[in-house]
PDB file of C-alpha atoms in Angstrom:
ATOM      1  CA  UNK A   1     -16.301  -6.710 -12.606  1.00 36.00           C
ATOM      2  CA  UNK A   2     -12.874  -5.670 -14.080  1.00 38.00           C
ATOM      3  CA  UNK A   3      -9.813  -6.522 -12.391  1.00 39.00           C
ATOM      4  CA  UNK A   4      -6.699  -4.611 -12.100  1.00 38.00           C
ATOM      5  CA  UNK A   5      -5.192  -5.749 -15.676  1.00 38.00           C
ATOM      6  CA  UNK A   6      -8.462  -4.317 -17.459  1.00 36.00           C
ATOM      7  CA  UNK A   7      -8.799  -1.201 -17.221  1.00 36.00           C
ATOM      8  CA  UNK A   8     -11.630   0.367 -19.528  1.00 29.00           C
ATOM      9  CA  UNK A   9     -11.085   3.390 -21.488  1.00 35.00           C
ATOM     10  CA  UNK A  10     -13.819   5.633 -22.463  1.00 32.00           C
ATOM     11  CA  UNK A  11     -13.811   6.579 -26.848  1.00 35.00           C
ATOM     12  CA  UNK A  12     -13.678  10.633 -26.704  1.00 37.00           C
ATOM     13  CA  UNK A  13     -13.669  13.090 -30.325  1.00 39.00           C
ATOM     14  CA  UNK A  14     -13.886  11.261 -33.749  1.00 40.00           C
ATOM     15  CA  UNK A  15     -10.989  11.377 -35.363  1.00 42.00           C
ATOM     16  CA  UNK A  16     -10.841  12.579 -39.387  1.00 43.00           C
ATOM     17  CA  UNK A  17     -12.073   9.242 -40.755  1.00 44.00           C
ATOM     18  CA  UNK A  18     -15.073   9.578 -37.959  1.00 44.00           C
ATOM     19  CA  UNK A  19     -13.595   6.822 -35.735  1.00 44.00           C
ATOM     20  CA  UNK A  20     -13.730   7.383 -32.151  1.00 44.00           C
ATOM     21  CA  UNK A  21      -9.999   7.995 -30.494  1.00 42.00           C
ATOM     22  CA  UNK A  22      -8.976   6.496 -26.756  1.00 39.00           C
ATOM     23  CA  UNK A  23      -7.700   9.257 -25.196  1.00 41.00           C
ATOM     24  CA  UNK A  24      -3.632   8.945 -23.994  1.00 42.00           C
ATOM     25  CA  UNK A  25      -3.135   7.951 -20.614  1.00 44.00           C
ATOM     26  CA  UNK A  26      -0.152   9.697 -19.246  1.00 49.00           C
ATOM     27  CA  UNK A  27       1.709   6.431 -17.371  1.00 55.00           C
ATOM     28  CA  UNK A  28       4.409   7.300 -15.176  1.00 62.00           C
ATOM     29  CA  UNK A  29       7.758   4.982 -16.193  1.00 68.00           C
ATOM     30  CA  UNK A  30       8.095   1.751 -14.549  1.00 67.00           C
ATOM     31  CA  UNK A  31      10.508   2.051 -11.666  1.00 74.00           C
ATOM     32  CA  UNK A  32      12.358  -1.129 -11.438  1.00 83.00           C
ATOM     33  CA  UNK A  33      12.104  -3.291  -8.503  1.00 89.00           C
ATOM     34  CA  UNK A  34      14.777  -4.419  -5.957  1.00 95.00           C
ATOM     35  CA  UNK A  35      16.069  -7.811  -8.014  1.00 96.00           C
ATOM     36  CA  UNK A  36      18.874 -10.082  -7.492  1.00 96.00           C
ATOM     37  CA  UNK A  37      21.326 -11.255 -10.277  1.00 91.00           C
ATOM     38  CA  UNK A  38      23.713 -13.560  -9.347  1.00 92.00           C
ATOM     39  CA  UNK A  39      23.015 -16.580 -11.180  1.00 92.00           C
ATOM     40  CA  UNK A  40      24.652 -19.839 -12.991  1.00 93.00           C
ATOM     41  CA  UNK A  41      21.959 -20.068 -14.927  1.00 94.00           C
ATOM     42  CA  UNK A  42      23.814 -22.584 -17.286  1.00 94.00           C
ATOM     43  CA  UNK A  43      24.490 -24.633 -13.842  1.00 95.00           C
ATOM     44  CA  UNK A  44      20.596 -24.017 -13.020  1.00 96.00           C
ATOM     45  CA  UNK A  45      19.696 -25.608 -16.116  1.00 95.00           C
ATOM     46  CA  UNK A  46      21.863 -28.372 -15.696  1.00 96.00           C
ATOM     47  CA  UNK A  47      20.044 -29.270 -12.615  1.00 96.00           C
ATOM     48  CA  UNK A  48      17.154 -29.103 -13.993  1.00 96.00           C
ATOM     49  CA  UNK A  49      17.580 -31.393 -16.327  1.00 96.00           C
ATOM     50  CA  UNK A  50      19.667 -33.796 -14.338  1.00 96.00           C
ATOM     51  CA  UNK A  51      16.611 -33.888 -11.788  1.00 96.00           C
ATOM     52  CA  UNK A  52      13.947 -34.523 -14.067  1.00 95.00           C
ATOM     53  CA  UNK A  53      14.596 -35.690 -16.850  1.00 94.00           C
ATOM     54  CA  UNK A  54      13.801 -39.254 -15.622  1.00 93.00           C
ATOM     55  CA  UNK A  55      10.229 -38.394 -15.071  1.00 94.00           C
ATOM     56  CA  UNK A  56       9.556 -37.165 -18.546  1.00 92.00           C
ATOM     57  CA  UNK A  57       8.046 -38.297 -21.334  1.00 92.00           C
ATOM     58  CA  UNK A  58       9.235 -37.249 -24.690  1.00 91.00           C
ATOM     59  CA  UNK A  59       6.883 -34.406 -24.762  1.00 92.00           C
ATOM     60  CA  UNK A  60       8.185 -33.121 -21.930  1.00 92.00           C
ATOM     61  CA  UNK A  61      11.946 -34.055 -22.776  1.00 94.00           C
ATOM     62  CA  UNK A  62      11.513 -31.816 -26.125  1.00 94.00           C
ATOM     63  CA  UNK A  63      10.212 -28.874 -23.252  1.00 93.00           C
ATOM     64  CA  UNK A  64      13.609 -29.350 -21.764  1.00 94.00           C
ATOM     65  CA  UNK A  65      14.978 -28.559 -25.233  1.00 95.00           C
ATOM     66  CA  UNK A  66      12.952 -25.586 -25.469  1.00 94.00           C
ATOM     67  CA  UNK A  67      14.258 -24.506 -21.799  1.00 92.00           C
ATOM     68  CA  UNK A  68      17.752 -24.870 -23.239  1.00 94.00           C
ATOM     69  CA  UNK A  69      16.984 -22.612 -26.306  1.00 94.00           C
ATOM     70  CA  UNK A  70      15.411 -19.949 -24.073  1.00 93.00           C
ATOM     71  CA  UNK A  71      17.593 -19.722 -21.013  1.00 91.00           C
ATOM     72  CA  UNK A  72      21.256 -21.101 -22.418  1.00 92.00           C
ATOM     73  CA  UNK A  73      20.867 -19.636 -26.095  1.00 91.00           C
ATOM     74  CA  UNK A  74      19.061 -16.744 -24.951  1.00 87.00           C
ATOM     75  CA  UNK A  75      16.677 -17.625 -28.163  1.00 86.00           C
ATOM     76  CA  UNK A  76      13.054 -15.570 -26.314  1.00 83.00           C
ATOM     77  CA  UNK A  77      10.222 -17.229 -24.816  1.00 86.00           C
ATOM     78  CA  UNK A  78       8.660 -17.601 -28.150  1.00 86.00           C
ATOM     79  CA  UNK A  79      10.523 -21.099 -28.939  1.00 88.00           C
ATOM     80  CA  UNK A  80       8.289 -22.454 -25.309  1.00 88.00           C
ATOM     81  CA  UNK A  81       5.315 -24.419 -26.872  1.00 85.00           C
ATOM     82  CA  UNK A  82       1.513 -23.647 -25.889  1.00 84.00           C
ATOM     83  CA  UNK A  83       2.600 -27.052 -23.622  1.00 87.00           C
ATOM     84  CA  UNK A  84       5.301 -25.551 -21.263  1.00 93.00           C
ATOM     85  CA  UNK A  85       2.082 -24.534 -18.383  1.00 92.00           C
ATOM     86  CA  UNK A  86       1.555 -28.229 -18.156  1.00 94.00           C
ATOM     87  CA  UNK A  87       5.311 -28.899 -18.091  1.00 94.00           C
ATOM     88  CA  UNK A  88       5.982 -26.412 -15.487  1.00 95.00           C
ATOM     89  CA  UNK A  89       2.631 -27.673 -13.298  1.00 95.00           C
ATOM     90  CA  UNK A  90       4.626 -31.072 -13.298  1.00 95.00           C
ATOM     91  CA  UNK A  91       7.290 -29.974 -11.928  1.00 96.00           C
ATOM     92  CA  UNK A  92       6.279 -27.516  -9.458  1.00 97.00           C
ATOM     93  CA  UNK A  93       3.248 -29.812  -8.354  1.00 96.00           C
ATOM     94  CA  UNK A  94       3.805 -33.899  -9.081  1.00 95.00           C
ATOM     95  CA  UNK A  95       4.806 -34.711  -5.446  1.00 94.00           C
ATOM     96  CA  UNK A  96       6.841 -37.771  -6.631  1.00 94.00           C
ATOM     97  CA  UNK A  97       9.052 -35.004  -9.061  1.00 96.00           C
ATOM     98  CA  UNK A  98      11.831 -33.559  -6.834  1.00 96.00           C
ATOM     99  CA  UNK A  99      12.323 -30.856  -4.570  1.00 97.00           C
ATOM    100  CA  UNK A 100      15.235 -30.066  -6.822  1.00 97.00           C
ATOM    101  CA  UNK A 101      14.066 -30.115  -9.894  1.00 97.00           C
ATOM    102  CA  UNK A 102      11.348 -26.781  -8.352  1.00 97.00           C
ATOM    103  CA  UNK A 103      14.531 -24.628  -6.760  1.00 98.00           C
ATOM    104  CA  UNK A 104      16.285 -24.813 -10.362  1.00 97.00           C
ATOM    105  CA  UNK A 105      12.940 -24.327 -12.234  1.00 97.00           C
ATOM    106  CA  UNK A 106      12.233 -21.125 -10.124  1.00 97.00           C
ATOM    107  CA  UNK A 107      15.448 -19.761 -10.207  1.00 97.00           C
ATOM    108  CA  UNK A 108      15.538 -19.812 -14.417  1.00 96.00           C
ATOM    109  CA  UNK A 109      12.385 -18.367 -14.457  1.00 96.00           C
ATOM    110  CA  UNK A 110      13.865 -15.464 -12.032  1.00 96.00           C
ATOM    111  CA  UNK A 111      16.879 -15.518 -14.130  1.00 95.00           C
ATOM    112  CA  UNK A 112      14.469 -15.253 -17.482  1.00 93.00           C
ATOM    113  CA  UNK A 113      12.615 -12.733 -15.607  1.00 93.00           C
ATOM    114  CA  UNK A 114      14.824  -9.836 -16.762  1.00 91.00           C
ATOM    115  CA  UNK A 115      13.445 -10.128 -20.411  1.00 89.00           C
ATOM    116  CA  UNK A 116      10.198  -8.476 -21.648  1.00 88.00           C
ATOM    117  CA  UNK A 117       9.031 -11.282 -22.728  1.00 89.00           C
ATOM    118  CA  UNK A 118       8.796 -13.723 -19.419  1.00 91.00           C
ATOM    119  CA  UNK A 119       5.220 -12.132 -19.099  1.00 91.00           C
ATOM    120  CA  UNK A 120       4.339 -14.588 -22.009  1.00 90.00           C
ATOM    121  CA  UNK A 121       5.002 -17.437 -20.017  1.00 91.00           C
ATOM    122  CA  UNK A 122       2.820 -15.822 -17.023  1.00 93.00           C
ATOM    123  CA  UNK A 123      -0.289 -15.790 -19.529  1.00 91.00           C
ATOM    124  CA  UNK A 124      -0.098 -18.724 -20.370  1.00 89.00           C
ATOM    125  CA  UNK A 125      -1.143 -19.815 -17.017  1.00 91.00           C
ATOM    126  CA  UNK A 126      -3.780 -17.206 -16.510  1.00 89.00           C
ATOM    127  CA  UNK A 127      -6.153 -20.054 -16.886  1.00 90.00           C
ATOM    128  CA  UNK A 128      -5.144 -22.919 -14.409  1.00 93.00           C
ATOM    129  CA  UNK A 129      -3.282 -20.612 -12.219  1.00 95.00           C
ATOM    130  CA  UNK A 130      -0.809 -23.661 -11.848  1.00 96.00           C
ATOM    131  CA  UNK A 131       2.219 -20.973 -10.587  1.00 96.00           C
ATOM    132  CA  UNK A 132       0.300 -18.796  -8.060  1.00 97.00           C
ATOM    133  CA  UNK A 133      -1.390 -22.330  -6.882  1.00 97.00           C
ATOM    134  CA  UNK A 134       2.291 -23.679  -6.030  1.00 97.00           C
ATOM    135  CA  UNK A 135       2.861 -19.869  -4.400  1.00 97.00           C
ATOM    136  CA  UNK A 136      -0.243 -19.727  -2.109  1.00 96.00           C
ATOM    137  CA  UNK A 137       1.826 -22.929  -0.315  1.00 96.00           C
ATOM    138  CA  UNK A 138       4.786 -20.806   0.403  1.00 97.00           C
ATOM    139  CA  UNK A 139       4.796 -21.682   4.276  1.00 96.00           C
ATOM    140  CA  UNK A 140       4.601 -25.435   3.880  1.00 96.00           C
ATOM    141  CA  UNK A 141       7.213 -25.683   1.259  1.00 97.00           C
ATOM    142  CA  UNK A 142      11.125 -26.624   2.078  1.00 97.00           C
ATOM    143  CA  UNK A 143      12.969 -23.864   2.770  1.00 98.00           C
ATOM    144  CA  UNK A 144      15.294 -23.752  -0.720  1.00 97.00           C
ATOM    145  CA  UNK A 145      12.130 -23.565  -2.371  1.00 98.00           C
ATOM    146  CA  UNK A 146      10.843 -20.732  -0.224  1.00 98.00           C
ATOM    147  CA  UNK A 147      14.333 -19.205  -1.070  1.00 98.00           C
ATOM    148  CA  UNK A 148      13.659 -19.904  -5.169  1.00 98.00           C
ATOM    149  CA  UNK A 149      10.241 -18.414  -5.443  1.00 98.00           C
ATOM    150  CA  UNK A 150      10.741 -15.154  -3.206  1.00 98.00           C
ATOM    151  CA  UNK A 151      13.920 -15.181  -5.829  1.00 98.00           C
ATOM    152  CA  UNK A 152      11.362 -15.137  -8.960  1.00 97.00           C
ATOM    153  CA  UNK A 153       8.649 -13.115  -7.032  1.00 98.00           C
ATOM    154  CA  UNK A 154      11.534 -10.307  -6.443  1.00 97.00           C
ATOM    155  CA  UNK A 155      12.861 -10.122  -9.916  1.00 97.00           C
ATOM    156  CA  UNK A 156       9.191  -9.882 -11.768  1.00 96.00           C
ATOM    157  CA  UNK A 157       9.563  -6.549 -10.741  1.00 95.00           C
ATOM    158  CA  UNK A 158      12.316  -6.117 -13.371  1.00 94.00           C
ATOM    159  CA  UNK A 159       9.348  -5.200 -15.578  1.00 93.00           C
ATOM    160  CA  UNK A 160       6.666  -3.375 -15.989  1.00 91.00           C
ATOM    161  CA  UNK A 161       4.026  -6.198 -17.243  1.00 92.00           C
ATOM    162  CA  UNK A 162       5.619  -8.844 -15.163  1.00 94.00           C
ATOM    163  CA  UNK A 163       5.196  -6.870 -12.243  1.00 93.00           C
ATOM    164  CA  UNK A 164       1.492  -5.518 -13.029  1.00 92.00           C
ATOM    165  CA  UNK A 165       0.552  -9.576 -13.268  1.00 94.00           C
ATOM    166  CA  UNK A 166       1.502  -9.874  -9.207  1.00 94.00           C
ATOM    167  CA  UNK A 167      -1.430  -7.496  -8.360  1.00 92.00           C
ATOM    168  CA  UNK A 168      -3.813  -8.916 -10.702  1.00 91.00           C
ATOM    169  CA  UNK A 169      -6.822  -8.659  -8.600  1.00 90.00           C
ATOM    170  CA  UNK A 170      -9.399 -11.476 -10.286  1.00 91.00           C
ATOM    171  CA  UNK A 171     -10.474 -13.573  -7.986  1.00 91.00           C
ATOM    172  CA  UNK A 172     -10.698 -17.870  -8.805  1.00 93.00           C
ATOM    173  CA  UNK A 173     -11.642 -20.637  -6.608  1.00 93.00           C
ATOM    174  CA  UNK A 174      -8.823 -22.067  -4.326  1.00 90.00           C
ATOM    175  CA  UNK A 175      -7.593 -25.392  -4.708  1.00 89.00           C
ATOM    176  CA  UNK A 176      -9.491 -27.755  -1.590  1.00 83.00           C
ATOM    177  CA  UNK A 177     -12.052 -24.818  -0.918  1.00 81.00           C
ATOM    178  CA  UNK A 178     -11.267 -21.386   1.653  1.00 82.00           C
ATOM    179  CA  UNK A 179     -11.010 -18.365   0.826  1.00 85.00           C
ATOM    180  CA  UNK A 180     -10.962 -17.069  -3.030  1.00 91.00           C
ATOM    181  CA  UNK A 181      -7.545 -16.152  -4.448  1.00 93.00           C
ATOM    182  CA  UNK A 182      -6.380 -13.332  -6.270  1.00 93.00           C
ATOM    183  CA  UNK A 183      -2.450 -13.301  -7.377  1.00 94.00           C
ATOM    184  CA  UNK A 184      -1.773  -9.944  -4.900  1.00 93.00           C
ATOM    185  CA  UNK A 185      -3.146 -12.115  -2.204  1.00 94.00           C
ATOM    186  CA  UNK A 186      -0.833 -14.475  -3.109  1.00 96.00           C
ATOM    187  CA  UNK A 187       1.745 -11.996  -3.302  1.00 96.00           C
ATOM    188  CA  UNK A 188       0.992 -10.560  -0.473  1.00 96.00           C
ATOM    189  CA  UNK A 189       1.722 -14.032   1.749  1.00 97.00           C
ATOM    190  CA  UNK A 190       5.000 -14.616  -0.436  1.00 98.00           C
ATOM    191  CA  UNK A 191       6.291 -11.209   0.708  1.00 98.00           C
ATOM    192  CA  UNK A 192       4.831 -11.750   4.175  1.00 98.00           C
ATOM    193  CA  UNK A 193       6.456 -15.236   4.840  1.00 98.00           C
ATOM    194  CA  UNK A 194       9.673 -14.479   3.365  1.00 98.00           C
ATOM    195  CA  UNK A 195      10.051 -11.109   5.357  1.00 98.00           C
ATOM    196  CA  UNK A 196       9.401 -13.421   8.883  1.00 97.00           C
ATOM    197  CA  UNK A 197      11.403 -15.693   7.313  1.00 97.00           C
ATOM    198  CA  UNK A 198      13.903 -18.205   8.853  1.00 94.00           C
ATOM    199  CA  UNK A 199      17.072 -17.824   6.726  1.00 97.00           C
ATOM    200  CA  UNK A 200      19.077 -14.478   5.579  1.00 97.00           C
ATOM    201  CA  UNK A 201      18.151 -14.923   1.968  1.00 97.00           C
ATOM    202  CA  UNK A 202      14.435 -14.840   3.098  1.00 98.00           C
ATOM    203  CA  UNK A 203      14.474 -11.966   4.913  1.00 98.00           C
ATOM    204  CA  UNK A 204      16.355 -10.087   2.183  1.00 98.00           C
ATOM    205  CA  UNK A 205      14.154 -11.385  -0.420  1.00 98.00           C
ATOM    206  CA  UNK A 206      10.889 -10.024   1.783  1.00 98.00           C
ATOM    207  CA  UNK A 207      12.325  -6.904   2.865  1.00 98.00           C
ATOM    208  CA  UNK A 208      12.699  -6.212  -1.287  1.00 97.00           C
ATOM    209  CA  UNK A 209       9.518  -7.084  -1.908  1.00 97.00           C
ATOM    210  CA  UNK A 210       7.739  -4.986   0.343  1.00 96.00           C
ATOM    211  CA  UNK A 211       9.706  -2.302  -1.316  1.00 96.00           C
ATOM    212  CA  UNK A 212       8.658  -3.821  -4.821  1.00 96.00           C
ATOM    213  CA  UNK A 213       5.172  -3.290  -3.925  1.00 94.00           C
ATOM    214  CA  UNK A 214       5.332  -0.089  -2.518  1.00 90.00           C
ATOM    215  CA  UNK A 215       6.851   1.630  -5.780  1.00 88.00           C
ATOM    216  CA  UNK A 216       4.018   0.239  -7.760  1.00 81.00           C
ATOM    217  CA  UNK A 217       1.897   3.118  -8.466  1.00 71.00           C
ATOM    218  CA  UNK A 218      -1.432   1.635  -8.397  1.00 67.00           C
ATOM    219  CA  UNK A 219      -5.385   2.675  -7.684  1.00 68.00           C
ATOM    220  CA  UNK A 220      -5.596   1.764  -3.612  1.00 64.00           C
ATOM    221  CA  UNK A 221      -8.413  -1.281  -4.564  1.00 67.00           C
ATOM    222  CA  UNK A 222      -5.354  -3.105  -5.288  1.00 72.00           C
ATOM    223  CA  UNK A 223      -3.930  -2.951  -1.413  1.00 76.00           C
ATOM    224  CA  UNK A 224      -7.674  -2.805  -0.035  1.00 75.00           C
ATOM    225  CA  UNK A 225      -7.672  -6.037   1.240  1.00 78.00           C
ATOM    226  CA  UNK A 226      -3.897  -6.859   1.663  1.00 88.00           C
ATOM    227  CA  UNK A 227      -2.460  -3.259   3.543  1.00 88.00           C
ATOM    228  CA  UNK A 228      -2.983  -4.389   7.036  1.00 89.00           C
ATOM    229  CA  UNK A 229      -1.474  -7.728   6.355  1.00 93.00           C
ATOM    230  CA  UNK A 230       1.552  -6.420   4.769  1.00 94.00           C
ATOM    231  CA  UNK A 231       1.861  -3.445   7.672  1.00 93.00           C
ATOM    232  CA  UNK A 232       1.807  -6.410  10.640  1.00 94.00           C
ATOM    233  CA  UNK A 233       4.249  -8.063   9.043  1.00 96.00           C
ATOM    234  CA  UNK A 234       6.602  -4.980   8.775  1.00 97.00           C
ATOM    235  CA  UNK A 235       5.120  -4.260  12.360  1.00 96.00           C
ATOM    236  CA  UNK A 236       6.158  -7.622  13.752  1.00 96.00           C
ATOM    237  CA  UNK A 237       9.588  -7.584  11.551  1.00 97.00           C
ATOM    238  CA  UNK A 238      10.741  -4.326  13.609  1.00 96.00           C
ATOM    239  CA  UNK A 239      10.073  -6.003  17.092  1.00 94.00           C
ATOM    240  CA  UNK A 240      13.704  -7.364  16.329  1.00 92.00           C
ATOM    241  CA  UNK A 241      17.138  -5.789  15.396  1.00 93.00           C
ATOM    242  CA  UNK A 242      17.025  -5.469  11.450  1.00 95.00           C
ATOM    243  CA  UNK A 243      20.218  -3.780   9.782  1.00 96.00           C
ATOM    244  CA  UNK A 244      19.881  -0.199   8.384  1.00 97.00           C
ATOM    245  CA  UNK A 245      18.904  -1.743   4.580  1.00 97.00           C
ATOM    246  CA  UNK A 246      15.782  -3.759   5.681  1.00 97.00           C
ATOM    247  CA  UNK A 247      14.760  -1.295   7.486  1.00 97.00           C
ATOM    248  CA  UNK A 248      14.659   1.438   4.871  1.00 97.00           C
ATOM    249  CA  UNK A 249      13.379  -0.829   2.491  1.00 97.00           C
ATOM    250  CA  UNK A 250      10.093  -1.566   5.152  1.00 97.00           C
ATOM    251  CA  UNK A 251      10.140   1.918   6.505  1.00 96.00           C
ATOM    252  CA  UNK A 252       9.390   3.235   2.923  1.00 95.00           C
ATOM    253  CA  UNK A 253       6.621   0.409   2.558  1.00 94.00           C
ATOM    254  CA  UNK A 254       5.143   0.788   5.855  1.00 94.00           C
ATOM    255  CA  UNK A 255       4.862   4.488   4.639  1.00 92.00           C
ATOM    256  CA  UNK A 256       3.252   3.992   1.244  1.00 90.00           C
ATOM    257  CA  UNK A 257       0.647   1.592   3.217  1.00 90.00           C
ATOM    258  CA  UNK A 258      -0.294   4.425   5.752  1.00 87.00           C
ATOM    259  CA  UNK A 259      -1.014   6.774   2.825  1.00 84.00           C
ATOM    260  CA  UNK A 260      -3.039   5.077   0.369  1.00 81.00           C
ATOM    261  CA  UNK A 261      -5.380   3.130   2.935  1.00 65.00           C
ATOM    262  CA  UNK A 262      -8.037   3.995   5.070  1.00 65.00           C
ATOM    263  CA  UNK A 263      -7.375   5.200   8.850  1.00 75.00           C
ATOM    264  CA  UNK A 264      -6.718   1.463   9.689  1.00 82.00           C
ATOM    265  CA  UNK A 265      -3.410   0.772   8.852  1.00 85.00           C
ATOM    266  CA  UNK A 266      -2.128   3.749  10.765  1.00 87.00           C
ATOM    267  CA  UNK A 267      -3.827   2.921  13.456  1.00 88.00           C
ATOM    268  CA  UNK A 268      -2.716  -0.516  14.141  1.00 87.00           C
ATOM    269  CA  UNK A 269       1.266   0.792  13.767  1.00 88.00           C
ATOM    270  CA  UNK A 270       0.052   3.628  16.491  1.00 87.00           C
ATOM    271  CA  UNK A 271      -2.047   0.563  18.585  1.00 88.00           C
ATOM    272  CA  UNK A 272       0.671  -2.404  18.314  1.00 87.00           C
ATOM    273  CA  UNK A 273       3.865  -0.498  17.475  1.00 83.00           C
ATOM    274  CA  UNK A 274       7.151  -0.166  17.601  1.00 90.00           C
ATOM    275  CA  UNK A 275       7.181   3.552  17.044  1.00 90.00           C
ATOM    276  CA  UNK A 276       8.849   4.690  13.534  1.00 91.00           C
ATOM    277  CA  UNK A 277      11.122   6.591  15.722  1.00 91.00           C
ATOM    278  CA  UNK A 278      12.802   3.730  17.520  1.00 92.00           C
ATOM    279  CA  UNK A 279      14.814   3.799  14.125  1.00 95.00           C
ATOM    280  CA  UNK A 280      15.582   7.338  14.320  1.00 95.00           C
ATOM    281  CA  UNK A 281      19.034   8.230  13.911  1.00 95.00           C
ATOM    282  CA  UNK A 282      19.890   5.183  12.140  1.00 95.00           C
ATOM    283  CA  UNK A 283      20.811   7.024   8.963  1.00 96.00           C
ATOM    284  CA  UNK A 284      20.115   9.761   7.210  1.00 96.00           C
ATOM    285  CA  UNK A 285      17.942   7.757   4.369  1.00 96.00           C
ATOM    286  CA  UNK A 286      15.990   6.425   7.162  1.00 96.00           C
ATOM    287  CA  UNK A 287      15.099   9.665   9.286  1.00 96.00           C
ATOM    288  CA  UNK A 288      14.146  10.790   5.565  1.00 96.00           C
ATOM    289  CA  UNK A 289      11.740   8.031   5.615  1.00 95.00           C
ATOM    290  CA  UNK A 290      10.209   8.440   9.378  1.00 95.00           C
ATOM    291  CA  UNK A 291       9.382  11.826   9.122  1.00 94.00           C
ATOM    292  CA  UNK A 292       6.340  11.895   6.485  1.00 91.00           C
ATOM    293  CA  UNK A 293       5.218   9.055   8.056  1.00 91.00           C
ATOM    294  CA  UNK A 294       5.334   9.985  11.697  1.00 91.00           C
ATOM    295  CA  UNK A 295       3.398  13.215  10.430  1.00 89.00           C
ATOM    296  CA  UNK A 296       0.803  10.596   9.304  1.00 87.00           C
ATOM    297  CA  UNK A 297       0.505   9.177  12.135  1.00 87.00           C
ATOM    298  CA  UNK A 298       0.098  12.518  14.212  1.00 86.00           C
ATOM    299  CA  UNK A 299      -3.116  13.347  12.611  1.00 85.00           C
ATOM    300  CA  UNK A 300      -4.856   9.395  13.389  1.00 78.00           C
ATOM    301  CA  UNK A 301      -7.029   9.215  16.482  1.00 76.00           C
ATOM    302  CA  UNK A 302      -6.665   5.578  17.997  1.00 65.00           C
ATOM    303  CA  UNK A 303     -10.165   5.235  17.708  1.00 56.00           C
TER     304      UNK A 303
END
């Protein structure tokens, strides 16, 4: 079965030389993502090096060199070797490499994330799934790494391929057995985690991506089995006292998931609550947001 990134196209009319022509898709323009820019990525890379560098062999060392040309020089990910997947698997996986060494890793990939051409590096590990492997441990993973990868997760919505890759829907066998994964399941428990998150930068980083994912104009199959996780989460998030930004960046989200599911999702915000409308009144951007999906909700039956 296809997954999300291959989409089949049907020929239509021959064209003069008798060759059959795909038709145009009309694609509506990527709408960049909520991302985060403040970065010393010079500093970053620095640390990188300084944390690492002891563990590598001179394979690896010349990968560092690479890194340098790429992030520092600004040279493209074309100068990373085929090798740079098994580089960045060490580091974000050898349990004797340190804790370090994975926050400045993940934050020059967010940095890097910005260009067009990160999406390279994210095919190269379409195979071993080494990145989205390290990801599916988000909850068991020290906090400044939590904070680095919700970082990178965030800012692949800079583009449009980038982006796409997160809701990748083909399924491979998880690491120790369970449940298959699929990189928006993985996605979807990066954005959940963060968003009930224990620091400020957490929450920040999961309120944006629940807005990240809502934007995404995508066929539902993509959300089918990840809406009602991402709506408790929201759900659970508003039990507290969020400021006015996270909570138009969830309200819009907890919209977009009501819309393009089945009858489920509203129902559990009508069955475990809070009520949209405990925001009401908040702001003006915010009633904007409660009213479509309070008029949603209206037409649900509980059961």
């Amino acid at each position: 079965m296809a997954g999300a990134e291959e989409q089949i196209q049907i020929p239509t009319e021959a064209a003069d030389g008798g060759e059959p022509v795909m038709p145009r898709k009309e694609k509506k323009p990527h709408e960049k993502g909520i991302t985060f820019r403040e970065f010393d990525h010079v500093k970053d890379f620095e640390d990188l090096v300084r944390t690492v560098v002891t563990k590598c062999d001179g394979d690896e060392q010349e990968r560092l060199r690479e890194m340098e040309d790429w992030i520092v020089k600004n040279e493209g990910t074309w100068v990373l070797a085929e090798g740079f997947n098994s580089f960045l698997g060490n580091v974000l996986h050898k349990a004797d490499w340190p804790s370090e060494g994975r926050v400045a890793m993940l934050r020059l990939l967010a940095y890097g994330a910005e260009q067009d051409d990160v999406v390279l590096i994210l095919h190269m590990d379409r195979k071993d799934h080494l990145m989205m492997n390290y990801a599916q441990q988000f909850d068991r993973l020290p906090i400044g790494e939590q904070e680095s990868l919700a970082l990178l997760f965030c800012n692949l919505f800079e583009t449009a391929s980038a982006s796409e890759w997160l809701l990748y829907i083909s399924e491979w066998d998880a690491p120790g057995g369970g449940l298959p994964l699929s990189n928006i399941r993985v996605t979807t428990k990066v954005a959940v985690n963060a968003l009930l998150g224990d620091t400020p930068a957490l929450v920040d980083y999961g309120s944006a991506l629940m807005s990240n994912l809502a934007t995404k104009e995508v066929k539902a199959v993509v959300f089918d089995d990840v809406c009602s996780e991402l709506a408790m989460a929201i759900l659970q998030f508003f039990q507290g006292k969020p400021p006015e930004e996270h909570v138009f960046r969830c309200m819009k989200a907890l919209g977009k998931f009501c819309s393009i599911g089945s009858r489920e999702v509203p129902q559990l915000v009508k069955m475990i609550g809070p009520e949209p409308s405990k925001f009401s009144g908040m702001s003006p951007r915010v009633d904007e947001a409660i009213e479509p999906l309070m008029a949603r909700l209206a037409t649900v039956p509980m059961f």
